[in-house]
CSV table of C-alpha atoms and ligand atoms in Angstrom, one decimal:
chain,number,residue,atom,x,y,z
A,581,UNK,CA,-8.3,-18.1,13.0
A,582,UNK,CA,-6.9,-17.1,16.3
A,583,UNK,CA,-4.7,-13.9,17.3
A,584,UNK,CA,-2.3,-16.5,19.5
A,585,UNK,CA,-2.1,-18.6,16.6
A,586,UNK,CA,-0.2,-15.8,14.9
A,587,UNK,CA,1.9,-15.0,17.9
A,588,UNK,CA,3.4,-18.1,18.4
A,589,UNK,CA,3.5,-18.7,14.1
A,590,UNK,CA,5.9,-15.4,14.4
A,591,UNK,CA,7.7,-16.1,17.6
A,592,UNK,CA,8.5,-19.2,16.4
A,593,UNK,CA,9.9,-16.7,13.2
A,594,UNK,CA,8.1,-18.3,10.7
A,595,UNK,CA,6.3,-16.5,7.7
A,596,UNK,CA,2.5,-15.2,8.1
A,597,UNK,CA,0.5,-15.1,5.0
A,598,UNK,CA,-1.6,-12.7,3.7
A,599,UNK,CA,-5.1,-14.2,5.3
A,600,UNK,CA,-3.2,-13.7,8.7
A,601,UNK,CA,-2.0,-10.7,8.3
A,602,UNK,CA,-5.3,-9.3,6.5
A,603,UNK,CA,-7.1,-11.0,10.0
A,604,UNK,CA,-4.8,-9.2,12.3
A,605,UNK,CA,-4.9,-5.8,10.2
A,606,UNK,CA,-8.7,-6.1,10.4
A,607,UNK,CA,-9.0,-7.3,13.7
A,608,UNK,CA,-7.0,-4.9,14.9
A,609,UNK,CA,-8.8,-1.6,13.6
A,610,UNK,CA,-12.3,-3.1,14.5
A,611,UNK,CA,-11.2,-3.0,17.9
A,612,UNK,CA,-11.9,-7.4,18.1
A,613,UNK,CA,-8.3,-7.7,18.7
A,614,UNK,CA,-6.7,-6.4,21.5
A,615,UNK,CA,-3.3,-3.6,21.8
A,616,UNK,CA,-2.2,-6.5,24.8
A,617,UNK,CA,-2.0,-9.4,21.7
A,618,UNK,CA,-0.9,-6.9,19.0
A,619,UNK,CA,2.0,-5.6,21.3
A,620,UNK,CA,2.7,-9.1,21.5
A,621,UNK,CA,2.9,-9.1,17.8
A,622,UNK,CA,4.9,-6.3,17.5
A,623,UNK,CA,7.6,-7.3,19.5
A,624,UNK,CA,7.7,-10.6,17.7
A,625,UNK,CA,7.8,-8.8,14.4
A,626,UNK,CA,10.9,-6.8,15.7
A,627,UNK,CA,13.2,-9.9,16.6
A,628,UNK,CA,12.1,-12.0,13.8
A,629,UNK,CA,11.3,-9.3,11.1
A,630,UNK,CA,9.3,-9.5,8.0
A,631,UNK,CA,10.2,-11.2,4.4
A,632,UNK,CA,9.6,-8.9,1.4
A,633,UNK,CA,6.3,-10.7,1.0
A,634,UNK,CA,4.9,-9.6,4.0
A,635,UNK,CA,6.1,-6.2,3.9
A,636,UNK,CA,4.3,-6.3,0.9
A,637,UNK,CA,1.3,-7.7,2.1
A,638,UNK,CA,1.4,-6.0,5.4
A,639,UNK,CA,1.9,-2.2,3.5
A,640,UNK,CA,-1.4,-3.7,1.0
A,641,UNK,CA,-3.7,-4.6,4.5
A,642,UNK,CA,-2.8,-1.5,6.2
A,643,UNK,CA,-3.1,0.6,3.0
A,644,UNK,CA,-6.6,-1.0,2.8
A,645,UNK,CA,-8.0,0.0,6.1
A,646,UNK,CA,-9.2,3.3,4.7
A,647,UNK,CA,-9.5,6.1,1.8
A,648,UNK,CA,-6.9,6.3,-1.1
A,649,UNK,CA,-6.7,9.8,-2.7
A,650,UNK,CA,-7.8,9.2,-6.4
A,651,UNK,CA,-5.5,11.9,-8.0
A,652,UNK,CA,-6.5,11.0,-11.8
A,653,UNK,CA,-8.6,14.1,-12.1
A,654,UNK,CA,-5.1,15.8,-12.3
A,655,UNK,CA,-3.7,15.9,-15.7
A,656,UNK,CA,0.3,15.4,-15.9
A,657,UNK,CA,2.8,13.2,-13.2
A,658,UNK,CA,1.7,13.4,-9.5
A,659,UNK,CA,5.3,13.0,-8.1
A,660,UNK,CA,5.7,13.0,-3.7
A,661,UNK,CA,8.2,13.0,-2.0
A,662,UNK,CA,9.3,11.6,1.9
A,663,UNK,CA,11.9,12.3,4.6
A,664,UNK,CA,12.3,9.3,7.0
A,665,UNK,CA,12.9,12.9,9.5
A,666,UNK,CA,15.4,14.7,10.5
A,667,UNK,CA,16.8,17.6,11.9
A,668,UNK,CA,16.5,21.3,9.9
A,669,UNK,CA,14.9,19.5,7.6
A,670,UNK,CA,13.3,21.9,5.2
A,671,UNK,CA,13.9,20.2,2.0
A,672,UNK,CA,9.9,19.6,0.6
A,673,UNK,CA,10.1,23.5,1.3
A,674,UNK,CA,12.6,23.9,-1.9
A,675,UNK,CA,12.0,20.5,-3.5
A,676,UNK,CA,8.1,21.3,-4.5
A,677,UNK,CA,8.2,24.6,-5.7
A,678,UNK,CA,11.2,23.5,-7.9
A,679,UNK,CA,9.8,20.5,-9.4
A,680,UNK,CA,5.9,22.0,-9.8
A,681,UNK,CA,7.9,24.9,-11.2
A,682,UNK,CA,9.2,21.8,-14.1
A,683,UNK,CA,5.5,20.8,-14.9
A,684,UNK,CA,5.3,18.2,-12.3
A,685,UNK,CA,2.4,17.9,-10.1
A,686,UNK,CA,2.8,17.9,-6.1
A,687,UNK,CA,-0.2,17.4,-4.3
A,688,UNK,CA,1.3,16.3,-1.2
A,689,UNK,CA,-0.3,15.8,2.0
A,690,UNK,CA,2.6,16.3,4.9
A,691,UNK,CA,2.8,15.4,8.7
A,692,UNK,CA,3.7,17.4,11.9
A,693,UNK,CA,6.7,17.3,13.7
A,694,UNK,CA,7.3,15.5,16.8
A,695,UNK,CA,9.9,14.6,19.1
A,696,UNK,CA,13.6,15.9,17.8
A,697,UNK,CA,12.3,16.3,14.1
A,698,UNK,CA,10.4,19.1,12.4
A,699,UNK,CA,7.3,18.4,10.8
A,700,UNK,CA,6.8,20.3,7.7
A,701,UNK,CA,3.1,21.2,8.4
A,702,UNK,CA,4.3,23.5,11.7
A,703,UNK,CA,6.8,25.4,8.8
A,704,UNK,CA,4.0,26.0,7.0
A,705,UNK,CA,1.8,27.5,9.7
A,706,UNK,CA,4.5,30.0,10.8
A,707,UNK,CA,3.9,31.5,7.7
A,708,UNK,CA,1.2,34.1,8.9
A,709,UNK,CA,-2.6,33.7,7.6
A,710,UNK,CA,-0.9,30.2,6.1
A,711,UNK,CA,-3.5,27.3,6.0
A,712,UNK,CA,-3.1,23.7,6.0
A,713,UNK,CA,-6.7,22.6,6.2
A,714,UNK,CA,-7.9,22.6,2.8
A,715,UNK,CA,-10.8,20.7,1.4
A,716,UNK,CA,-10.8,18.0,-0.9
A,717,UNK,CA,-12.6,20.2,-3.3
A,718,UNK,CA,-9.8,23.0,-3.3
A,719,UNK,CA,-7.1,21.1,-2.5
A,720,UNK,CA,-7.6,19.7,-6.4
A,721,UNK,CA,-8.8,22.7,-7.8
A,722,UNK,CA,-5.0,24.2,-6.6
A,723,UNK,CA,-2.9,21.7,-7.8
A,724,UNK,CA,-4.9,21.8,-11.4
A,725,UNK,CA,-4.4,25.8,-11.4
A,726,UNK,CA,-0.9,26.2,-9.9
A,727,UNK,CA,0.4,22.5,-9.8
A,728,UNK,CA,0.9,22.3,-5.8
A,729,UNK,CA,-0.2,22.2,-2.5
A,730,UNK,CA,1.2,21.0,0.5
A,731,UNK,CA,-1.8,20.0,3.4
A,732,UNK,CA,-2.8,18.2,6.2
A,733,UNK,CA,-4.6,14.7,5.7
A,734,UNK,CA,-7.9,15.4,3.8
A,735,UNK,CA,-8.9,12.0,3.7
A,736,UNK,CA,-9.4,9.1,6.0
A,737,UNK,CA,-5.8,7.8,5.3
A,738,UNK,CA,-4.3,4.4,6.7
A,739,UNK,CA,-6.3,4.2,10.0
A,740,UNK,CA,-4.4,0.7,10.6
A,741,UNK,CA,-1.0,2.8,11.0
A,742,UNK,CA,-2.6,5.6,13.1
A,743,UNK,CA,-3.2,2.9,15.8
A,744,UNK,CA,-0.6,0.5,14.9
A,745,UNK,CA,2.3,3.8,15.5
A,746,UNK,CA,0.6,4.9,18.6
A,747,UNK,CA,0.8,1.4,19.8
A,748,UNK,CA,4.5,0.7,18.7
A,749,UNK,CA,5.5,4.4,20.1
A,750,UNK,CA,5.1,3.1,23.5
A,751,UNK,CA,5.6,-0.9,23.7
A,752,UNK,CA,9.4,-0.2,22.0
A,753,UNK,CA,8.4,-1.6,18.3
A,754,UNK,CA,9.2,1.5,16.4
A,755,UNK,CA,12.7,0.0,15.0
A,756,UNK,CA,11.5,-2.7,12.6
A,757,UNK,CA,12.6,-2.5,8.9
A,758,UNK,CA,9.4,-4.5,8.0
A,759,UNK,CA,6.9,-2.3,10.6
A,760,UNK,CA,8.9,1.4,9.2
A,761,UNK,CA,8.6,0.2,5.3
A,762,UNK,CA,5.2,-0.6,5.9
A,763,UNK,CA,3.8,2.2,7.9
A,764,UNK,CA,5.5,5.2,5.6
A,765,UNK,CA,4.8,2.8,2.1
A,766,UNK,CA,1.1,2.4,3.2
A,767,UNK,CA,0.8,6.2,3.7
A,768,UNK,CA,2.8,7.0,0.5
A,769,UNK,CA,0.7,4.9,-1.6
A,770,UNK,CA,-2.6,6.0,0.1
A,771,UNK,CA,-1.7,9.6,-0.8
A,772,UNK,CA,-1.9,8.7,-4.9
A,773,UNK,CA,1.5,10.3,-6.2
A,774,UNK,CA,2.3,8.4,-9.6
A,775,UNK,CA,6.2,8.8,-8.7
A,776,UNK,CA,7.7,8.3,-4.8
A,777,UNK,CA,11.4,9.6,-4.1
A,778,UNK,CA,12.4,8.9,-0.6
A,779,UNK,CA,15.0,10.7,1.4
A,780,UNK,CA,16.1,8.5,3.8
A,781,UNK,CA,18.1,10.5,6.2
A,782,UNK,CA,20.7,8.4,8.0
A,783,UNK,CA,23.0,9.5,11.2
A,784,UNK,CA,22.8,10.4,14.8
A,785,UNK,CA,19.8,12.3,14.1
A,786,UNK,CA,17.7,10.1,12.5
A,787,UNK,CA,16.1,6.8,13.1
A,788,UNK,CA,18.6,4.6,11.3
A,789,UNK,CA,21.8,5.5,12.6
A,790,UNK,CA,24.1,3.1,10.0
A,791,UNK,CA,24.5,3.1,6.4
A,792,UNK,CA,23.7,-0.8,6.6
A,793,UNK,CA,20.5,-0.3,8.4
A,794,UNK,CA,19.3,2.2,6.1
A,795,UNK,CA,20.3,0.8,3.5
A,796,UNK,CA,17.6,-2.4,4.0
A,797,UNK,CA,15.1,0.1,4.9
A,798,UNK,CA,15.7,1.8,1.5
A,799,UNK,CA,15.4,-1.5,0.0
A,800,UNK,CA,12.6,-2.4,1.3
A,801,UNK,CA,10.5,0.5,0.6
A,802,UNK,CA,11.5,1.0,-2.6
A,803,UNK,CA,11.0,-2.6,-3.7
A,804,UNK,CA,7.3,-2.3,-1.9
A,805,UNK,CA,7.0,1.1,-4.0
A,806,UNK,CA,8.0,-0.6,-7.2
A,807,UNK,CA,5.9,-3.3,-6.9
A,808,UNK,CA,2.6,-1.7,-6.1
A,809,UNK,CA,3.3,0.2,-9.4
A,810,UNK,CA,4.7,3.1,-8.1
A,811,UNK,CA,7.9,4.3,-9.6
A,812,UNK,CA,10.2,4.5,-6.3
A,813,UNK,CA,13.8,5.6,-5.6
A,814,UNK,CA,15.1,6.3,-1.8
A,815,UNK,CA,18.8,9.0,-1.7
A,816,UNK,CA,20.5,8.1,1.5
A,817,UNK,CA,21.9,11.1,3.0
A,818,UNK,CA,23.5,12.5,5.8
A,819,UNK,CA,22.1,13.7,9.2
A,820,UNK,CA,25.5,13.2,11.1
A,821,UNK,CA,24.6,17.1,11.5
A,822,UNK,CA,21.6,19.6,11.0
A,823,UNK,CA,20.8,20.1,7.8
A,824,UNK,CA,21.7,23.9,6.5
A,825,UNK,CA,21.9,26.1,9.4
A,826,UNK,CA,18.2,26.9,11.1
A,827,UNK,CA,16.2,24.3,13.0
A,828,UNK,CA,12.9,25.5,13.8
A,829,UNK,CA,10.2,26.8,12.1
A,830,UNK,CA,9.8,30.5,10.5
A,831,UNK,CA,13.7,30.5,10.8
A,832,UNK,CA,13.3,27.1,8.4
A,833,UNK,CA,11.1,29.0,6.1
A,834,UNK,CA,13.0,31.6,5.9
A,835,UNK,CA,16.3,29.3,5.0
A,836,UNK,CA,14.2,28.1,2.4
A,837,UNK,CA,13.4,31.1,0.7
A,838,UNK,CA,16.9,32.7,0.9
A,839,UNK,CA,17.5,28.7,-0.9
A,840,UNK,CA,15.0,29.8,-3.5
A,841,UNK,CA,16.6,32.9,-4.5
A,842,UNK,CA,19.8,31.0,-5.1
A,843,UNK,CA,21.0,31.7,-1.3
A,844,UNK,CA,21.3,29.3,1.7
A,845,UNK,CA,23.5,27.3,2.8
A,846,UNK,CA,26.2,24.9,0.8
A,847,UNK,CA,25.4,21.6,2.0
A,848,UNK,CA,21.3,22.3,2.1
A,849,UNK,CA,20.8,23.6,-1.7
A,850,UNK,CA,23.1,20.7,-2.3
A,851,UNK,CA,20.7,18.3,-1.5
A,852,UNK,CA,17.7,20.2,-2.7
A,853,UNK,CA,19.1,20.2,-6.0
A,854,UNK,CA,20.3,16.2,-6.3
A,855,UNK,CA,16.5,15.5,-4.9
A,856,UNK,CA,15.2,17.6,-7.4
A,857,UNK,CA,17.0,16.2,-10.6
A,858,UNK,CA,16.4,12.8,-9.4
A,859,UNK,CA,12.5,13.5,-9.1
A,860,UNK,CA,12.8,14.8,-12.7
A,861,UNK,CA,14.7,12.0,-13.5
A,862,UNK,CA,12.5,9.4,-12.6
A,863,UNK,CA,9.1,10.9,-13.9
A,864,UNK,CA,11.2,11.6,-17.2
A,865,UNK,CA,10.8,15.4,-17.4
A,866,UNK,CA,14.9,15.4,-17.9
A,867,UNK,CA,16.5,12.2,-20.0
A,868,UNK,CA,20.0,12.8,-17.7
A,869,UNK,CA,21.2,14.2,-14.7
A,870,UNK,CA,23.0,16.8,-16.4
A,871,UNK,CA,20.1,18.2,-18.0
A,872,UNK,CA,18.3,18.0,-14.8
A,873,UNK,CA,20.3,20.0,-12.8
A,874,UNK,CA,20.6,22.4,-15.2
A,875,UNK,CA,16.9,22.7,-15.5
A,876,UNK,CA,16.8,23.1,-11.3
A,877,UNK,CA,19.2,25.7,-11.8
A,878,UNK,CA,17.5,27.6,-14.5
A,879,UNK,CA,14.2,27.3,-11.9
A,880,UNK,CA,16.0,28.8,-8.9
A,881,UNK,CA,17.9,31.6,-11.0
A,882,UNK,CA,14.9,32.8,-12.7
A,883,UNK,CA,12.5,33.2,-9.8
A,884,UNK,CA,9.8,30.7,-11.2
A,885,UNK,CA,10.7,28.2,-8.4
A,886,UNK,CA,10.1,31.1,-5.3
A,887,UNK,CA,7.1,32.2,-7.7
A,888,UNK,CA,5.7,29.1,-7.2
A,889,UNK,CA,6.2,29.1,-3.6
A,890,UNK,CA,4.3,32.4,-3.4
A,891,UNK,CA,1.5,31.2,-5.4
A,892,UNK,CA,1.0,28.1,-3.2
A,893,UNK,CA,1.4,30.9,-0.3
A,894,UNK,CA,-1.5,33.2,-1.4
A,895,UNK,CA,-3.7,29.5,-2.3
A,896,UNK,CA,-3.4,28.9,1.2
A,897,UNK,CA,-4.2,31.9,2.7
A,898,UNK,CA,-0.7,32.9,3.6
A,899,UNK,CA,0.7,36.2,3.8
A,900,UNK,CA,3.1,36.2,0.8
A,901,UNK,CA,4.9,38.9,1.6
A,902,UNK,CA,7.0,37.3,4.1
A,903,UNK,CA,9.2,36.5,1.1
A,904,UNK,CA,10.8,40.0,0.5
A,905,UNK,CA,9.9,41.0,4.3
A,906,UNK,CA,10.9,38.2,7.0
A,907,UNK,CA,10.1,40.7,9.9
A,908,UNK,CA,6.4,39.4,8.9
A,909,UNK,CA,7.4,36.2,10.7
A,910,UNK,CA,7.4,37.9,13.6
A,911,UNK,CA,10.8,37.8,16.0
A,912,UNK,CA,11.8,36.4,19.3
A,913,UNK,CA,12.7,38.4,22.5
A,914,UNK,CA,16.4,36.9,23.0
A,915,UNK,CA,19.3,35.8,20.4
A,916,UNK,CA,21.8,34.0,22.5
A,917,UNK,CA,25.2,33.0,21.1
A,918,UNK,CA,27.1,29.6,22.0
A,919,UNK,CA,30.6,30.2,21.6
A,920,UNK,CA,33.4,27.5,21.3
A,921,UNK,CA,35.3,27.1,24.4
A,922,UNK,CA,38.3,26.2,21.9
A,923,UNK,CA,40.2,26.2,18.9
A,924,UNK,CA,40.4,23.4,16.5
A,925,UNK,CA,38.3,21.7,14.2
A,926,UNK,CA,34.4,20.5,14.6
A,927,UNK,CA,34.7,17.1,14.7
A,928,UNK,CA,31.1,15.8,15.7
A,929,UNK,CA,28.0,17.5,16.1
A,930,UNK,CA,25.3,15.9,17.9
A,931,UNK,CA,22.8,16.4,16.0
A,932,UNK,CA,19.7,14.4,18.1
A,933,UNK,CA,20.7,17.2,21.1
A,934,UNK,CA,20.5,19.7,18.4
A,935,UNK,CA,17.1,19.0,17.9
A,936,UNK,CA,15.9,18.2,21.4
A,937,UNK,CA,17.4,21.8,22.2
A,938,UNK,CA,15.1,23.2,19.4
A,939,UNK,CA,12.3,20.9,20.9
A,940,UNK,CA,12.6,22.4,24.1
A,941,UNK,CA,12.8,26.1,23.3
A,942,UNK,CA,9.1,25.7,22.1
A,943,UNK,CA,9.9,24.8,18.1
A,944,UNK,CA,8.9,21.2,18.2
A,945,UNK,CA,6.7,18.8,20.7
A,946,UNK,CA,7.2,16.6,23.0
A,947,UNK,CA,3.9,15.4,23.2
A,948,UNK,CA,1.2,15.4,20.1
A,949,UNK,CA,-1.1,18.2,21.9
A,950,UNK,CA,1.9,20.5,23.1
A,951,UNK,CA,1.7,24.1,21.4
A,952,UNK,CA,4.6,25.4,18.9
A,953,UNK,CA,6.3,28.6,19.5
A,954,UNK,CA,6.8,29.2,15.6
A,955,UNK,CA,9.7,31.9,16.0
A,956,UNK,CA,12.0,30.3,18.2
A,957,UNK,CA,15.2,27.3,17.5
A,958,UNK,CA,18.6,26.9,16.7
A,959,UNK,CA,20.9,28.7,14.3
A,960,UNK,CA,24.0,26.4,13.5
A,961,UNK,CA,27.1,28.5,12.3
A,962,UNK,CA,29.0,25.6,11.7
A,963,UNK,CA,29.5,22.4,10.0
A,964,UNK,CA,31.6,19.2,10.8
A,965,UNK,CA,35.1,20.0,9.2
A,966,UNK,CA,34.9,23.7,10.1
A,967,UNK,CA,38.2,25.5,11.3
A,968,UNK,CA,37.0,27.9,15.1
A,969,UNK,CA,38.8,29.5,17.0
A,970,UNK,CA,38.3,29.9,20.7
A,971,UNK,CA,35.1,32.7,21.0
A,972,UNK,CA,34.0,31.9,17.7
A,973,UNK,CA,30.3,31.4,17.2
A,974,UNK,CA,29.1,28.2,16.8
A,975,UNK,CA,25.2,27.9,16.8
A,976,UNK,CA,22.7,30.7,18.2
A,977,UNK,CA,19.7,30.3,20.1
A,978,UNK,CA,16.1,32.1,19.0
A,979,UNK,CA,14.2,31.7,22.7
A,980,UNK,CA,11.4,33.3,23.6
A,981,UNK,CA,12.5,32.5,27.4
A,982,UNK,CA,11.0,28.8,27.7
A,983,UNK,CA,13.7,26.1,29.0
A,984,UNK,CA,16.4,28.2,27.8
A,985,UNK,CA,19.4,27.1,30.2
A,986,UNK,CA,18.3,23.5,29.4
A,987,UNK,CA,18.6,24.3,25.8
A,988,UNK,CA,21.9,26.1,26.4
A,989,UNK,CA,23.3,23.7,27.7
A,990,UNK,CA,22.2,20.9,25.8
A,991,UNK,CA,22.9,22.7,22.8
A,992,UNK,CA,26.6,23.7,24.0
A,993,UNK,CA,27.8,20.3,24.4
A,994,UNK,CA,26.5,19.3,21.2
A,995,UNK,CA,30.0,20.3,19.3
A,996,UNK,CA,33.1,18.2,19.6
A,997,UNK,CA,36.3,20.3,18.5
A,998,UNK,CA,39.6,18.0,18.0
A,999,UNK,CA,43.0,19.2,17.1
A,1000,UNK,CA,43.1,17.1,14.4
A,1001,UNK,CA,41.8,18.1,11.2
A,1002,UNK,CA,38.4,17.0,10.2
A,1003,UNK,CA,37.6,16.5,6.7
A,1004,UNK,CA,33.8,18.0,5.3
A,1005,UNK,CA,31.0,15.4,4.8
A,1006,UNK,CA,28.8,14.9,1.9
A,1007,UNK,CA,25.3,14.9,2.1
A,1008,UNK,CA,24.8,13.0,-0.4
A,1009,UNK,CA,25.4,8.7,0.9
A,1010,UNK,CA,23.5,6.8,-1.9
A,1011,UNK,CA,20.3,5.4,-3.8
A,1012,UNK,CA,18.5,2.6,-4.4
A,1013,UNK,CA,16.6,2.5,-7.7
B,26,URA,N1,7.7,7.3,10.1
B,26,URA,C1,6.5,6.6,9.9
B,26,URA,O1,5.6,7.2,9.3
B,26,URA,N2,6.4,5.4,10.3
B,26,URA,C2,7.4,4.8,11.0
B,26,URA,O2,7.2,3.6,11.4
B,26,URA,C3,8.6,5.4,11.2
B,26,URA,C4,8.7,6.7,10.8
């Protein structure tokens, strides 16, 4: 077989089959093949995309290249769950302590952030003492004795997409329904988790920006979920604008809490709740949604969900007090207010230069090595549909001094306030079961 053989096969948009994909997967992470013919690759796989076959098979060789995390020493449903990222995203935050809190088992291994979106691994570390490197030892030994834990990669995972998303990152081949599917499904499956419910965020702030295109991307994962024997469901929902008000880190943490003790913000513990009751809905802890929400409820009002968040917290090394004392997190020097220049109604909020403004206070990186300033980010006061008036507040930067005009700036053209009124949006767009 022959890498140019496959090339040409897919340029001329026919289907590869499983011995060429497995050759070029191979290949590939042996370092026989090089990044010039793979690029090549790539690029075809973007204009002539992949049939659910390949996805398959492609998500199965990739998958292969390395260690799956064996989580049948765990007694009870190991349920995960994934955001395709966004901006204030917080929601595993909420969403595990909730669901462990149910009798579900999270042993979830999460990612950093980079670029615009948040990676929930920095949260975690702004927690003080808080660690994410965990051995494989404890890592089970906590999820048999509390039910969760959220850490870096312990094992080996999916070396093929390591490469393959470096690679795509800078030849323009990230936007491919079959490459996407395949890259998060691969990782997904290599992580173990019985039950898979994917959030896939869709707006300006995210990588699909339609309904349409994320609605195949839903599809696709779902149906490779389903059919590796993994119970699968993808919510679409909204990132037209930043989820509940903070984007950052600490501040994110701290949005979560006040979410755990029943607070937070309207649209946020909206979604934390429907991703909640659909994760007990699909491991069958709750027979219908009504019962499941109820249950999330009786979690948040009762303290066992932020109880479970505080156990996870003391697991890891974390200082739990920050949950009745947020001036643990620590504080940055300046609070700077952006103010509409206007009355009317919010009509649009940009939510990718929300994020890049975040990004470029210090709370996110632009490249993988860049350090995170854990304290500083955005505030946003207001939502698409609000009512301001001229002078009102509408976000506030937390700056510690780095890039802050940029950010400013950036983050004060964000809002577009029209005359007309401007109805609210729901979070919630849609799933695919
Ligand atoms: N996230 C991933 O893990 N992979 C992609 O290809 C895109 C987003």
């Amino acid at each position: 077989m022959r890498a140019v053989d496959i090339i040409l096969k897919k340029r001329n948009n026919l289907p590869l089959t499983q011995e060429e994909i497995h050759f070029i997967i191979e290949g590939y992470v042996s370092g026989e093949i090089p990044d010039y013919q793979i690029s090549a690759l790539l690029m075809a796989i973007c204009f002539n995309g992949l049939n659910s076959e390949e996805r398959k098979n492609l998500t199965l060789e990739m998958l292969h290249s390395g260690e799956e995390v064996d989580l049948s020493q765990i007694d009870g449903i190991c349920v995960d769950k994934h955001s395709t990222g966004g901006v204030g995203d917080k929601t595993s935050l909420v969403v595990a302590p909730i669901v462990a809190s149910c009798g579900l088992k999270i042993a979830k291994m999460s990612g950093r952030g980079l670029g615009h979106t948040g990676g929930t691994l920095d949260k975690l570390e702004s927690i003080p003492g808080f660690s994410i490197s965990v051995s494989s030892k404890d890592f089970f030994k906590q999820v048999k004795e509390i039910g969760i834990a959220i850490v870096g990669q312990t094992a080996n995972i999916t070396p093929a997409d390591k490469k393959l998303y470096a690679l795509r990152d800078v030849t323009g081949t990230v936007e491919s329904v079959g490459l996407i599917s395949a890259s998060i499904m691969s990782k997904k499956l290599a992580s173990g988790a019985h039950s898979i419910l994917l959030d896939v965020k869709v707006g300006d702030g995210a990588f699909m920006k339609t309904i349409d295109d994320a609605t195949t991307l839903a599809k696709a994962m779902v149906e490779i979920g389903n059919s590796c024997g993994r119970k699968t469901v993808a919510m679409l929902t909204d990132m037209d604008q930043p989820l509940g008000e903070a984007v950052g880190n600490s501040i994110e943490v701290i949005e979560a809490i006040e979410t755990l003790k029943g607070r937070g913000n309207s649209d946020f513990r909206k979604l934390c709740y429907e991703i909640s009751s659909q994760m007990l809905l699909m491991t069958g802890v709750c027979k219908d949604k009504e019962e499941a929400l109820k249950l999330v409820d009786e979690k948040i009002t009762s303290g066992a969900a932020l109880e479970k968040l505080r156990q996870m917290i003391i697991y890891q090394h974390g200082n739990p007090n920050v949950i009745d004392d947020y001036s643990l997190f620590g504080k940055c020097k300046n609070d700077v207010l952006v103010k509409a220049s206007t009355s009317g109604y919010v009509s649009k909020i940009k939510t990718l230069d929300v994020g890049i403004s975040a990004m470029l206070l210090g709370a996110g990186r632009n490249k993988k090595e860049d350090p995170i300033d854990p304290v500083v980010g955005v505030g946003v006061k207001v939502k698409v549909g609000t009512k301001v008036n001229k002078g009102d507040t509408l976000a506030i930067i937390h700056s510690n001094g780095k890039n802050e005009k940029e950010a400013y700036e950036m983050l004060a053209s964000s809002f577009v306030i029209s005359d007309e009124f401007v109805s609210e949006k729901d979070i919630i767009l849609g799933i695919v079961e």
